[in-house]
Structures are given as structure tokens and as C-alpha cells.
CSV table of C-alpha atoms in Angstrom, one decimal:
chain,number,residue,atom,x,y,z
A,1,MET,CA,-3.2,46.2,-14.2
A,2,PRO,CA,0.6,46.4,-14.6
A,3,VAL,CA,1.8,47.8,-18.0
A,4,ILE,CA,5.0,46.3,-19.4
A,5,TYR,CA,7.1,48.2,-22.0
A,6,THR,CA,9.3,46.4,-24.4
A,7,PRO,CA,10.5,47.4,-27.8
A,8,HIS,CA,10.0,43.9,-29.1
A,9,ILE,CA,6.8,41.9,-28.3
A,10,SER,CA,7.6,38.3,-28.9
A,11,PRO,CA,5.4,35.2,-28.5
A,12,ARG,CA,7.6,33.9,-25.7
A,13,LEU,CA,7.2,37.2,-23.7
A,14,GLN,CA,3.5,37.3,-24.2
A,15,TYR,CA,3.2,33.7,-23.0
A,16,ILE,CA,5.2,34.1,-19.8
A,17,VAL,CA,3.7,37.5,-18.9
A,18,ALA,CA,0.2,36.1,-19.3
A,19,TYR,CA,1.1,33.2,-17.0
A,20,LEU,CA,3.0,35.1,-14.3
A,21,PHE,CA,0.4,37.9,-14.0
A,22,GLU,CA,-2.6,35.6,-14.7
A,23,GLY,CA,-3.8,37.7,-17.6
A,24,THR,CA,-3.8,41.0,-15.6
A,25,ALA,CA,-0.7,42.7,-17.2
A,26,ARG,CA,-0.6,44.5,-20.5
A,27,ILE,CA,2.4,44.7,-22.9
A,28,THR,CA,3.1,47.7,-25.1
A,29,ASN,CA,5.9,48.8,-27.4
A,30,SER,CA,4.9,52.4,-27.3
A,31,ILE,CA,7.0,54.6,-25.0
A,32,GLU,CA,4.4,57.3,-25.0
A,33,GLU,CA,1.6,55.0,-24.1
A,34,TYR,CA,3.8,53.5,-21.4
A,35,GLN,CA,4.7,56.9,-20.0
A,36,HIS,CA,1.1,58.1,-19.6
A,37,ASP,CA,-0.3,54.9,-18.2
A,38,GLU,CA,-1.1,55.4,-14.5
A,39,ASN,CA,-0.8,51.7,-13.6
A,40,ILE,CA,2.3,49.9,-12.2
A,41,LYS,CA,5.1,50.2,-14.7
A,42,ILE,CA,7.6,47.5,-15.7
A,43,ASN,CA,10.3,48.4,-18.2
A,44,TYR,CA,11.6,45.4,-20.0
A,45,SER,CA,14.3,47.0,-22.2
A,46,ALA,CA,18.0,47.7,-22.4
A,47,THR,CA,17.8,51.1,-20.6
A,48,PRO,CA,15.8,52.6,-17.8
A,49,LEU,CA,13.2,55.1,-18.8
A,50,PHE,CA,11.5,56.7,-15.8
A,51,GLU,CA,12.1,57.1,-12.1
A,52,ASN,CA,9.0,55.3,-10.8
A,53,GLU,CA,9.3,52.1,-12.8
A,54,LEU,CA,10.6,48.6,-12.2
A,55,TRP,CA,13.4,48.0,-14.7
A,56,ILE,CA,14.1,44.4,-15.8
A,57,LEU,CA,17.1,44.2,-18.0
A,58,PRO,CA,16.4,41.5,-20.6
A,59,SER,CA,18.6,38.6,-21.5
A,60,ARG,CA,18.2,37.5,-25.1
A,61,LEU,CA,16.1,34.3,-24.5
A,62,LEU,CA,12.6,35.7,-25.1
A,63,MET,CA,13.6,37.6,-28.2
A,64,GLU,CA,14.9,34.4,-29.9
A,65,ASP,CA,13.1,31.8,-31.9
A,66,THR,CA,15.7,29.1,-31.7
A,67,ILE,CA,16.6,26.4,-29.2
A,68,HIS,CA,20.2,26.1,-28.1
A,69,GLU,CA,22.4,25.4,-25.1
A,70,VAL,CA,22.1,28.0,-22.4
A,71,GLU,CA,24.6,28.7,-19.7
A,72,ILE,CA,23.1,28.6,-16.3
A,73,ASP,CA,24.9,30.6,-13.6
A,74,ILE,CA,23.2,30.4,-10.3
A,75,GLN,CA,23.2,33.4,-7.9
A,76,TYR,CA,20.8,34.3,-5.1
A,77,TRP,CA,18.1,36.9,-4.5
A,78,ASN,CA,16.7,37.1,-1.0
A,79,THR,CA,17.9,33.5,-0.5
A,80,LEU,CA,16.2,32.3,-3.7
A,81,PRO,CA,18.3,30.8,-6.5
A,82,ILE,CA,18.2,32.9,-9.7
A,83,PHE,CA,19.8,32.8,-13.1
A,84,PHE,CA,19.9,34.9,-16.3
A,85,VAL,CA,21.5,37.5,-14.0
A,86,THR,CA,21.3,41.1,-15.2
A,87,ASN,CA,21.7,44.6,-13.6
A,88,GLY,CA,18.1,46.0,-13.5
A,89,SER,CA,16.0,46.9,-10.5
A,90,ILE,CA,16.0,43.3,-9.7
A,91,PRO,CA,19.2,41.2,-10.3
A,92,PHE,CA,17.9,38.9,-13.0
A,93,ASP,CA,15.6,38.5,-15.9
A,94,ILE,CA,12.7,36.9,-14.2
A,95,PHE,CA,10.7,36.6,-17.4
A,96,SER,CA,13.4,34.6,-19.2
A,97,ALA,CA,14.2,32.5,-16.2
A,98,SER,CA,10.6,31.6,-15.6
A,99,PHE,CA,10.1,30.8,-19.3
A,100,TYR,CA,13.1,28.6,-19.3
A,101,LEU,CA,11.7,26.5,-16.5
A,102,LEU,CA,8.0,26.5,-17.4
A,103,SER,CA,8.5,25.7,-21.1
A,104,ARG,CA,10.8,22.9,-20.2
A,105,TYR,CA,13.4,24.4,-22.5
A,106,GLU,CA,16.1,22.1,-21.3
A,107,GLU,CA,14.1,19.0,-22.3
A,108,TYR,CA,14.4,20.0,-26.0
A,109,LEU,CA,18.2,20.0,-25.7
A,110,PRO,CA,20.3,16.8,-26.1
A,111,HIS,CA,20.1,14.9,-22.9
A,112,GLU,CA,20.5,11.5,-21.2
A,113,LYS,CA,17.5,9.3,-20.7
A,114,ASP,CA,16.7,7.0,-17.8
A,115,GLN,CA,16.0,3.3,-17.9
A,116,TYR,CA,12.5,3.9,-19.2
A,117,GLY,CA,13.6,6.3,-22.0
A,118,ARG,CA,12.4,9.3,-20.0
A,119,TYR,CA,14.1,12.7,-19.5
A,120,ALA,CA,16.3,11.9,-16.5
A,121,HIS,CA,15.7,14.3,-13.6
A,122,THR,CA,19.5,14.4,-13.1
A,123,ASN,CA,19.7,16.5,-16.3
A,124,SER,CA,17.5,19.3,-14.9
A,125,THR,CA,18.7,22.7,-13.7
A,126,ALA,CA,16.4,22.3,-10.7
A,127,TYR,CA,18.0,19.1,-9.6
A,128,LYS,CA,21.6,20.1,-10.3
A,129,HIS,CA,21.2,23.3,-8.3
A,130,GLN,CA,19.1,21.9,-5.5
A,131,PHE,CA,15.8,23.7,-5.9
A,132,ILE,CA,13.7,20.8,-7.2
A,133,ASP,CA,11.8,20.9,-3.9
A,134,GLN,CA,10.7,24.4,-4.5
A,135,PRO,CA,8.0,25.9,-6.7
A,136,LEU,CA,10.7,28.5,-7.6
A,137,ILE,CA,8.6,30.6,-10.1
A,138,ASP,CA,5.8,31.0,-7.5
A,139,LEU,CA,8.4,32.1,-4.9
A,140,TRP,CA,9.9,34.6,-7.3
A,141,MET,CA,6.5,36.1,-8.0
A,142,GLN,CA,5.9,36.5,-4.3
A,143,GLN,CA,9.0,38.6,-4.1
A,144,LEU,CA,8.2,40.6,-7.2
A,145,GLU,CA,4.8,41.4,-5.8
A,146,LEU,CA,6.3,42.9,-2.7
A,147,ILE,CA,8.5,45.1,-4.8
A,148,LEU,CA,5.7,46.2,-7.1
A,149,LYS,CA,3.5,47.1,-4.1
A,150,GLN,CA,6.0,49.8,-3.4
A,151,GLN,CA,4.7,51.6,-6.5
A,152,ARG,CA,1.1,51.1,-5.5
A,153,PRO,CA,0.5,49.5,-2.0
A,154,SER,CA,-3.1,48.5,-2.8
A,155,TRP,CA,-2.0,46.4,-5.8
A,156,ARG,CA,-1.6,42.6,-5.6
A,157,LEU,CA,-1.5,39.6,-7.8
A,158,PRO,CA,-4.8,37.9,-8.5
A,159,VAL,CA,-6.0,36.0,-5.4
A,160,ARG,CA,-5.3,32.3,-5.5
A,161,ILE,CA,-7.0,29.6,-3.4
A,162,PHE,CA,-4.9,26.7,-2.1
A,163,THR,CA,-6.4,23.4,-3.0
A,164,ILE,CA,-5.6,19.7,-2.6
A,165,GLN,CA,-5.9,17.5,-5.7
A,166,PRO,CA,-5.6,13.7,-5.1
A,167,SER,CA,-5.3,11.5,-8.1
A,168,TYR,CA,-5.1,7.7,-8.6
A,169,ASP,CA,-3.4,5.6,-11.3
A,170,ILE,CA,-5.3,2.4,-11.7
A,171,ASP,CA,-2.6,0.3,-13.3
A,172,GLU,CA,-4.0,-3.0,-12.1
A,173,ALA,CA,-7.6,-2.7,-10.9
A,174,TYR,CA,-7.7,-6.1,-9.2
A,175,ARG,CA,-5.1,-8.6,-8.0
A,176,TYR,CA,-7.1,-11.8,-8.4
A,177,SER,CA,-10.6,-10.9,-9.5
A,178,TRP,CA,-11.3,-10.6,-13.3
A,179,GLN,CA,-7.9,-12.1,-14.1
A,180,SER,CA,-7.9,-14.9,-16.7
A,181,PRO,CA,-8.1,-18.5,-15.4
A,182,PHE,CA,-4.6,-19.1,-16.8
A,183,ARG,CA,-3.1,-16.2,-14.8
A,184,ASN,CA,-4.8,-17.2,-11.6
A,185,ILE,CA,-3.7,-20.9,-12.0
A,186,ARG,CA,-0.2,-19.8,-12.8
A,187,GLY,CA,-0.1,-17.3,-9.9
A,188,TYR,CA,-1.4,-20.0,-7.5
A,189,PHE,CA,1.5,-22.4,-8.4
A,190,ILE,CA,4.1,-19.6,-8.3
A,191,ASP,CA,3.1,-18.5,-4.9
A,192,PHE,CA,2.9,-22.1,-3.6
A,193,LEU,CA,6.4,-22.9,-4.9
A,194,GLN,CA,7.8,-19.7,-3.4
A,195,GLY,CA,6.3,-20.4,-0.1
A,196,LYS,CA,3.9,-17.5,-0.2
A,197,PHE,CA,1.1,-19.4,1.5
A,198,GLU,CA,-0.7,-16.3,2.6
A,199,ASN,CA,-1.1,-15.3,-1.0
A,200,VAL,CA,-2.3,-18.8,-1.9
A,201,THR,CA,-5.0,-18.6,0.8
A,202,ASN,CA,-6.0,-15.0,-0.1
A,203,ARG,CA,-6.4,-15.9,-3.8
A,204,MET,CA,-8.6,-18.9,-3.0
A,205,LYS,CA,-10.8,-16.9,-0.7
A,206,VAL,CA,-11.2,-14.0,-3.2
A,207,LEU,CA,-12.0,-16.4,-6.1
A,208,ALA,CA,-14.5,-18.2,-3.9
A,209,GLY,CA,-16.2,-14.9,-3.1
A,210,LYS,CA,-15.4,-15.1,0.6
A,211,GLU,CA,-13.1,-12.2,0.7
A,212,LYS,CA,-12.6,-8.8,-1.1
A,213,ASP,CA,-9.9,-8.5,-3.7
A,214,PRO,CA,-6.9,-6.8,-1.9
A,215,TYR,CA,-6.6,-4.1,-4.7
A,216,ASP,CA,-10.3,-3.3,-4.4
A,217,VAL,CA,-9.9,-0.2,-2.2
A,218,TYR,CA,-12.5,1.8,-4.0
A,219,ASP,CA,-15.2,1.9,-1.3
A,220,TRP,CA,-12.6,2.9,1.3
A,221,LEU,CA,-11.5,5.7,-1.0
A,222,ASP,CA,-15.1,6.8,-1.5
A,223,GLU,CA,-15.5,7.1,2.2
A,224,LEU,CA,-12.3,9.3,2.5
A,225,HIS,CA,-13.4,11.5,-0.3
A,226,GLU,CA,-16.8,12.1,1.3
A,227,GLN,CA,-15.4,12.6,4.8
A,228,TYR,CA,-12.8,15.1,3.7
A,229,HIS,CA,-14.7,16.7,0.8
A,230,LEU,CA,-12.2,15.7,-1.8
A,231,ASP,CA,-12.6,15.8,-5.6
A,232,PRO,CA,-10.1,13.2,-7.0
A,233,ILE,CA,-9.3,12.1,-10.5
A,234,TYR,CA,-8.9,8.5,-11.5
A,235,PHE,CA,-6.7,7.4,-14.5
A,236,PHE,CA,-7.4,4.0,-16.0
A,237,LEU,CA,-4.9,1.9,-17.9
A,238,LEU,CA,-6.8,0.1,-20.7
A,239,ALA,CA,-4.1,-1.5,-22.8
A,240,GLU,CA,-5.5,-4.2,-25.1
A,241,LYS,CA,-2.3,-6.2,-25.0
A,242,ARG,CA,-0.7,-7.1,-21.6
A,243,THR,CA,3.1,-6.5,-21.3
A,244,LEU,CA,5.6,-6.4,-18.5
A,245,LYS,CA,4.9,-2.7,-18.0
A,246,ASP,CA,1.2,-2.7,-19.0
A,247,LYS,CA,-0.2,-5.2,-16.5
A,248,ASN,CA,-3.8,-4.1,-16.5
A,249,ILE,CA,-6.7,-6.5,-16.6
A,250,ASP,CA,-8.4,-7.1,-20.0
A,251,PRO,CA,-10.3,-3.8,-20.6
A,252,TYR,CA,-13.2,-5.8,-22.1
A,253,THR,CA,-14.1,-7.7,-18.9
A,254,LYS,CA,-17.3,-6.8,-17.2
A,255,GLY,CA,-15.5,-6.0,-14.0
A,256,ILE,CA,-13.4,-3.2,-15.6
A,257,GLN,CA,-16.4,-1.8,-17.4
A,258,GLN,CA,-18.4,-1.6,-14.2
A,259,LEU,CA,-15.5,-0.1,-12.3
A,260,VAL,CA,-14.9,2.6,-14.8
A,261,ARG,CA,-18.5,3.4,-15.2
A,262,ARG,CA,-19.0,3.6,-11.5
A,263,HIS,CA,-16.2,6.1,-11.1
A,264,ALA,CA,-17.2,8.2,-14.1
A,265,GLU,CA,-20.5,8.8,-12.4
A,266,LYS,CA,-18.9,10.3,-9.3
A,267,TYR,CA,-15.6,11.7,-10.3
A,268,ASN,CA,-13.4,13.1,-13.1
A,269,ILE,CA,-11.6,10.3,-14.9
A,270,GLY,CA,-8.9,10.2,-17.5
A,271,ILE,CA,-7.0,7.8,-19.7
A,272,HIS,CA,-3.6,6.4,-18.6
A,273,PRO,CA,-2.0,5.8,-21.9
A,274,SER,CA,0.0,2.5,-22.0
A,275,THR,CA,3.7,2.3,-22.6
A,276,GLN,CA,2.7,0.7,-26.0
A,277,SER,CA,1.0,4.0,-27.0
A,278,ILE,CA,4.2,6.1,-26.9
A,279,GLY,CA,4.5,7.7,-30.3
A,280,ASN,CA,1.6,5.6,-31.6
A,281,ILE,CA,-1.5,7.7,-32.2
A,282,ASP,CA,-3.6,4.6,-33.3
A,283,THR,CA,-2.9,2.8,-30.0
A,284,ILE,CA,-3.7,5.7,-27.7
A,285,LYS,CA,-6.7,6.6,-29.8
A,286,ARG,CA,-8.0,3.1,-29.3
A,287,GLU,CA,-7.5,3.3,-25.5
A,288,CYS,CA,-9.3,6.6,-25.4
A,289,GLN,CA,-12.2,5.1,-27.4
A,290,LEU,CA,-12.4,2.2,-24.9
A,291,LEU,CA,-12.6,4.6,-22.0
A,292,ALA,CA,-15.2,6.7,-23.8
A,293,TYR,CA,-17.2,3.6,-24.6
A,294,HIS,CA,-17.3,2.5,-21.0
A,295,THR,CA,-18.4,5.9,-19.7
A,296,ASP,CA,-20.4,7.5,-22.5
A,297,LYS,CA,-18.3,10.6,-21.9
A,298,LYS,CA,-15.7,12.5,-23.9
A,299,ILE,CA,-12.2,11.8,-22.7
A,300,ASP,CA,-10.2,15.0,-22.2
A,301,ARG,CA,-7.8,14.1,-19.4
A,302,SER,CA,-4.7,12.1,-19.5
A,303,ARG,CA,-1.6,10.9,-17.6
A,304,GLN,CA,1.1,8.9,-19.2
A,305,HIS,CA,1.8,5.4,-17.7
A,306,TYR,CA,5.2,5.4,-16.1
A,307,LEU,CA,5.2,9.1,-16.9
A,308,MET,CA,6.7,8.1,-20.2
A,309,MET,CA,6.6,11.2,-22.5
A,310,GLU,CA,8.9,13.1,-24.8
A,311,LEU,CA,8.5,16.8,-25.7
A,312,PRO,CA,7.1,17.9,-28.0
A,313,ASP,CA,5.8,14.7,-29.6
A,314,THR,CA,3.7,13.3,-26.7
A,315,TYR,CA,1.8,16.6,-26.1
A,316,ARG,CA,1.2,17.2,-29.8
A,317,LEU,CA,-0.3,13.7,-30.0
A,318,LEU,CA,-2.6,14.3,-27.0
A,319,ILE,CA,-3.8,17.6,-28.6
A,320,ALA,CA,-4.5,15.8,-31.8
A,321,LEU,CA,-6.8,13.4,-29.9
A,322,GLY,CA,-8.7,16.2,-28.2
A,323,ILE,CA,-7.0,15.9,-24.8
A,324,GLN,CA,-7.3,19.2,-22.9
A,325,HIS,CA,-5.7,18.4,-19.6
A,326,ASP,CA,-2.5,16.4,-18.9
A,327,TYR,CA,-1.3,15.4,-15.5
A,328,SER,CA,2.2,13.9,-16.3
A,329,MET,CA,4.4,16.9,-15.4
A,330,GLY,CA,6.5,15.4,-12.7
A,331,TYR,CA,9.3,12.9,-12.4
A,332,GLY,CA,8.9,9.2,-11.7
A,333,SER,CA,12.4,9.0,-10.2
A,334,ILE,CA,12.3,11.9,-7.7
A,335,ASN,CA,9.6,13.9,-6.0
A,336,GLY,CA,9.5,17.6,-6.6
A,337,PHE,CA,8.5,20.4,-9.0
A,338,ARG,CA,9.6,19.4,-12.5
A,339,ALA,CA,8.4,22.8,-14.0
A,340,SER,CA,9.2,24.7,-10.8
A,341,VAL,CA,5.5,25.7,-10.3
A,342,ALA,CA,2.6,24.6,-8.1
A,343,ARG,CA,-0.3,25.5,-10.3
A,344,PRO,CA,-1.5,24.6,-13.8
A,345,PHE,CA,-0.1,26.2,-17.0
A,346,TYR,CA,-0.8,25.9,-20.7
A,347,TRP,CA,1.9,24.1,-22.6
A,348,TYR,CA,4.1,26.2,-24.8
A,349,ASP,CA,5.2,24.4,-28.0
A,350,LEU,CA,8.7,25.6,-28.1
A,351,GLN,CA,9.5,24.3,-31.6
A,352,ASN,CA,6.4,26.0,-33.1
A,353,GLU,CA,6.7,29.1,-30.8
A,354,LYS,CA,3.1,29.2,-29.7
A,355,SER,CA,1.0,28.6,-26.7
A,356,THR,CA,-1.4,25.7,-27.0
A,357,SER,CA,-4.8,24.6,-25.6
A,358,LEU,CA,-3.3,21.8,-23.5
A,359,LEU,CA,-3.4,22.7,-19.8
A,360,ILE,CA,-0.6,21.0,-17.8
A,361,HIS,CA,-1.4,20.1,-14.2
A,362,PRO,CA,2.0,19.5,-12.4
A,363,PHE,CA,2.3,17.2,-9.4
A,364,CYS,CA,5.0,17.1,-6.8
A,365,TYR,CA,4.5,13.8,-4.9
A,366,MET,CA,3.9,10.2,-6.0
A,367,ASP,CA,3.9,7.1,-3.7
A,368,SER,CA,5.8,4.8,-6.0
A,369,THR,CA,8.6,7.3,-6.2
A,370,ALA,CA,8.9,7.5,-2.5
A,371,ILE,CA,8.8,3.7,-2.2
A,372,PHE,CA,11.1,2.5,-5.0
A,373,TYR,CA,13.4,5.5,-5.9
A,374,GLU,CA,13.7,7.5,-2.7
A,375,ARG,CA,13.6,4.4,-0.6
A,376,LEU,CA,11.7,6.1,2.2
A,377,ASN,CA,9.9,4.3,5.0
A,378,THR,CA,6.4,5.4,5.8
A,379,GLU,CA,7.5,7.8,8.5
A,380,MET,CA,9.9,9.6,6.2
A,381,ALA,CA,7.4,9.6,3.3
A,382,PHE,CA,4.8,11.1,5.6
A,383,GLU,CA,7.1,13.9,6.5
A,384,ARG,CA,8.1,14.5,2.9
A,385,MET,CA,4.5,14.6,1.8
A,386,ASN,CA,3.7,17.1,4.7
A,387,THR,CA,6.7,19.2,3.6
A,388,PHE,CA,5.4,19.4,0.0
A,389,TYR,CA,1.9,20.2,1.3
A,390,GLU,CA,3.2,23.2,3.4
A,391,THR,CA,5.4,24.4,0.6
A,392,VAL,CA,2.5,24.5,-1.9
A,393,LYS,CA,0.2,26.1,0.7
A,394,LYS,CA,2.7,29.0,1.2
A,395,VAL,CA,2.3,30.0,-2.4
A,396,ASP,CA,-1.5,29.3,-2.6
A,397,GLY,CA,-0.9,26.6,-5.2
A,398,LYS,CA,-2.5,23.3,-6.0
A,399,PHE,CA,-1.1,20.4,-4.0
A,400,SER,CA,-1.3,17.6,-6.6
A,401,PHE,CA,-0.2,14.1,-5.7
A,402,ILE,CA,-0.4,10.6,-7.2
A,403,LEU,CA,-1.3,7.4,-5.4
A,404,HIS,CA,-1.9,3.8,-6.7
A,405,ASN,CA,-4.7,1.6,-5.5
A,406,HIS,CA,-2.4,-1.4,-5.1
A,407,PHE,CA,-0.3,0.5,-2.6
A,408,LEU,CA,-3.3,1.2,-0.5
A,409,ALA,CA,-4.3,-2.5,-0.1
A,410,GLU,CA,-5.1,-4.1,3.2
A,411,GLN,CA,-2.1,-6.4,3.0
A,412,THR,CA,0.7,-6.7,5.4
A,413,GLU,CA,3.3,-5.0,3.2
A,414,TRP,CA,1.0,-2.1,2.4
A,415,MET,CA,-1.0,-1.4,5.5
A,416,MET,CA,1.3,1.3,6.8
A,417,TRP,CA,1.1,3.1,3.4
A,418,ARG,CA,-2.6,2.9,3.6
A,419,GLN,CA,-2.5,4.4,7.1
A,420,LEU,CA,-0.1,7.1,5.9
A,421,TYR,CA,-2.7,8.4,3.5
A,422,LYS,CA,-5.4,8.4,6.2
A,423,ASP,CA,-3.1,10.1,8.7
A,424,PHE,CA,-2.2,12.8,6.1
A,425,LEU,CA,-5.9,13.6,5.4
A,426,ASP,CA,-6.6,13.6,9.2
A,427,LYS,CA,-3.9,16.2,9.7
A,428,HIS,CA,-4.7,18.5,6.8
A,429,CYS,CA,-8.3,18.2,5.7
């Protein structure tokens, strides 16, 4: 167990040390205790103390309790980008740099928002300095582990197991089935007038019970999960009022109730809070209650629809509702590592300066991002997904990704994306 000496033990330092060393390091402000400890020694202070220690010269970030603009000066350490550069045994304050990225410090600062009112990825340090494709904190810790092993060759960080975590956002469970008669009649005439005769035919066959709804890919997914021994998570959008962004089917229909209940019996499920619920505790509470009613289970998992969230308000609201796991930590406009890690972490409430009970599960790949923002064809998307897979595997992280049922449909425009997923699982599982 590494022992870390610092003259000032702050909540920020305690949080990041607990995360980086996974609870196996101890912090002390006693030089005498530090000197006589026989474990690996890390000195986090202004001056070196002993010959056989790793000295990390601190910046001021972890000793502060304010939020302010921070100058980011990128240099390199064994080809890895670093900042908060200092002159210790390693060339930067790894604790402060990791905290800055993990806490999403920059998202509390004034910033531009994208078209959906989200924190724009173009603001981020990771994007500006071209390391958004890397779980940089995990890579830093791999290098630090090699250095610390020089003190004690038998020591290593806690063993991690690489895992694959598929998840699905069910924004619109069915294309034709369980829609209101008005919507189906309206859709029929729109498709007819636009010359989309294949859609007209498909709608008629589905409503006549002669063909499966194109968005009903659930049996196919079940087969994949069984074949490849996967443990997915499903997130259901249950907005009571339909809008341009919240296009889910009426959550009170029998079809939705049966679909949710069926999946809750097999898999972990979570709420997919509507865009209408942003900043509205009553709305998201109602949506959680609906999901709980359909499943007879406590709802403790969540992912924001359109990934619309704002720190710290969104996470505080989720905590108030009893949500324990959030899966929104990623960008909707670019694939990559928003928090620069490939494993879960507890959210640190930067304004209240405390760690919370909300466990954040970051993801690095989403199909809609590859399709609509990165403008990738299926071959390019397959390679990008594979690259993220290999990147996460090298750090023994959790490869978390998001797919949507309507992009896995057996329709002409989506068949190649459906096949992409099957090919990916064939290759890696």
C-alpha cells in the first residue's frame, strides 16, 4: 500500500488518490510516520524529503476550494500529453491533472454551448489538444506504476478485468406498432405524397400483423447477448408528452409496458430522462415512477436523452431522486473519452467540494455520433469502434458503447449498421 505524504490533506486530494490507487493508498501529514513506513513512498510536497521516494511537486489546484480559469500548457511525458508541469521526480502534478479532467473542472467555467444547450466538446482540453481518443488518466497511471515498481518490483496497481458493456437507448420502441391511429394515418399519407412507397407497404403489413415492426429488434438482440455472453443495459424514454426531441410512444400503452417488463426480467434497465425533464425534478420523478411501475423495481440507473446535462445541477437532481448510476458521461457530437478515463468513477461535486454517491459510467462510442456528426460510413465506423475497443483493452478498462434500436433495423438504410454490430461481436467476443 503506497503511503503519500502531504502537509495539507484536502478533499480534492483524498478523492483523486482514492480513485487513482483504487483505495489502496494512504495519505498522511506526519513526516515521522511517512519516514518509518516501509511501503512505497510518494512525497506530495514542495521539497524532496528522502532518497528512496517518488517526489511529486504540487501545483495549487488540489489545495484550493475555488473554481477559476486555469492555464493549460501541454508538454509530453513518454509521448503522453501532460499539463500542470512541475519539477519533481515526474515532470508534472499527476494528481492535479487527473483531478482537473475527472472532476470535469472545465465544465464549471464559462463556456459555449452547442445547438442542444450542452457543453460543446470543442471547449474541452482533450479536444483542443488532441487526446480525446485516449483514456489519458489510465495511461498516466500505467507509466506511474512502472516508476513505482522501481521502489518495490513486486508491487502493482489492483488488478482490473477488461469488460465490454453494451447499452441501448430506446428512444422510439416501435416505428408503426402502438402508435396512435392519428400518427399512423398521418405517416401513411406523408410517405405516399413523398413517394416512399416501401414505407407505405411496410406500415400496412405491420399494422395488419403480417410483418414485424422494423424497430422491433429485441429478439435479435437477445440472441446476440446469449451467443456472446453479454450483459447489456436498456434505457427507456418514457416522456408523457411527445415533442420533436422526445418522440417515444405513449408510455401508458400496453406494448410499452410489456416491452419494459420483459427486459427488466432479463437485464439491467434505466430511465432515459426526456429533454423536458432538464432542470425539472417533478418531470423526471414522474418518468422514474412510470418505469418503476412497469417493472416493480427501484430505478437507480439513468442516461440523459440527447446527453443533455449541466453540471452540477443534473447530477444533484439525479442524486435527489435516488439514482446511483449515471451513463451520460460522453459527448453526443464526437466519440471519445470526455473524462479521459475508461472505467467508472464517483462524481465529485466541485462546488460543494465533496465526493458523492453517484457512480459515473463513461462511454466512448455511440452509433448516432458516428452517423450524424462524424459522418462515417459503416466501414469507417467499424474501424473506429475497433480502435476504441483496443484502446480500452490496453488499460484493462470497461469498453462502454451506446446503440439505438432504430439503427439496428432490418431496413435498407440500416442493414449495414446492423451487420456492423454483428461483425464487431464476431471479432471480439
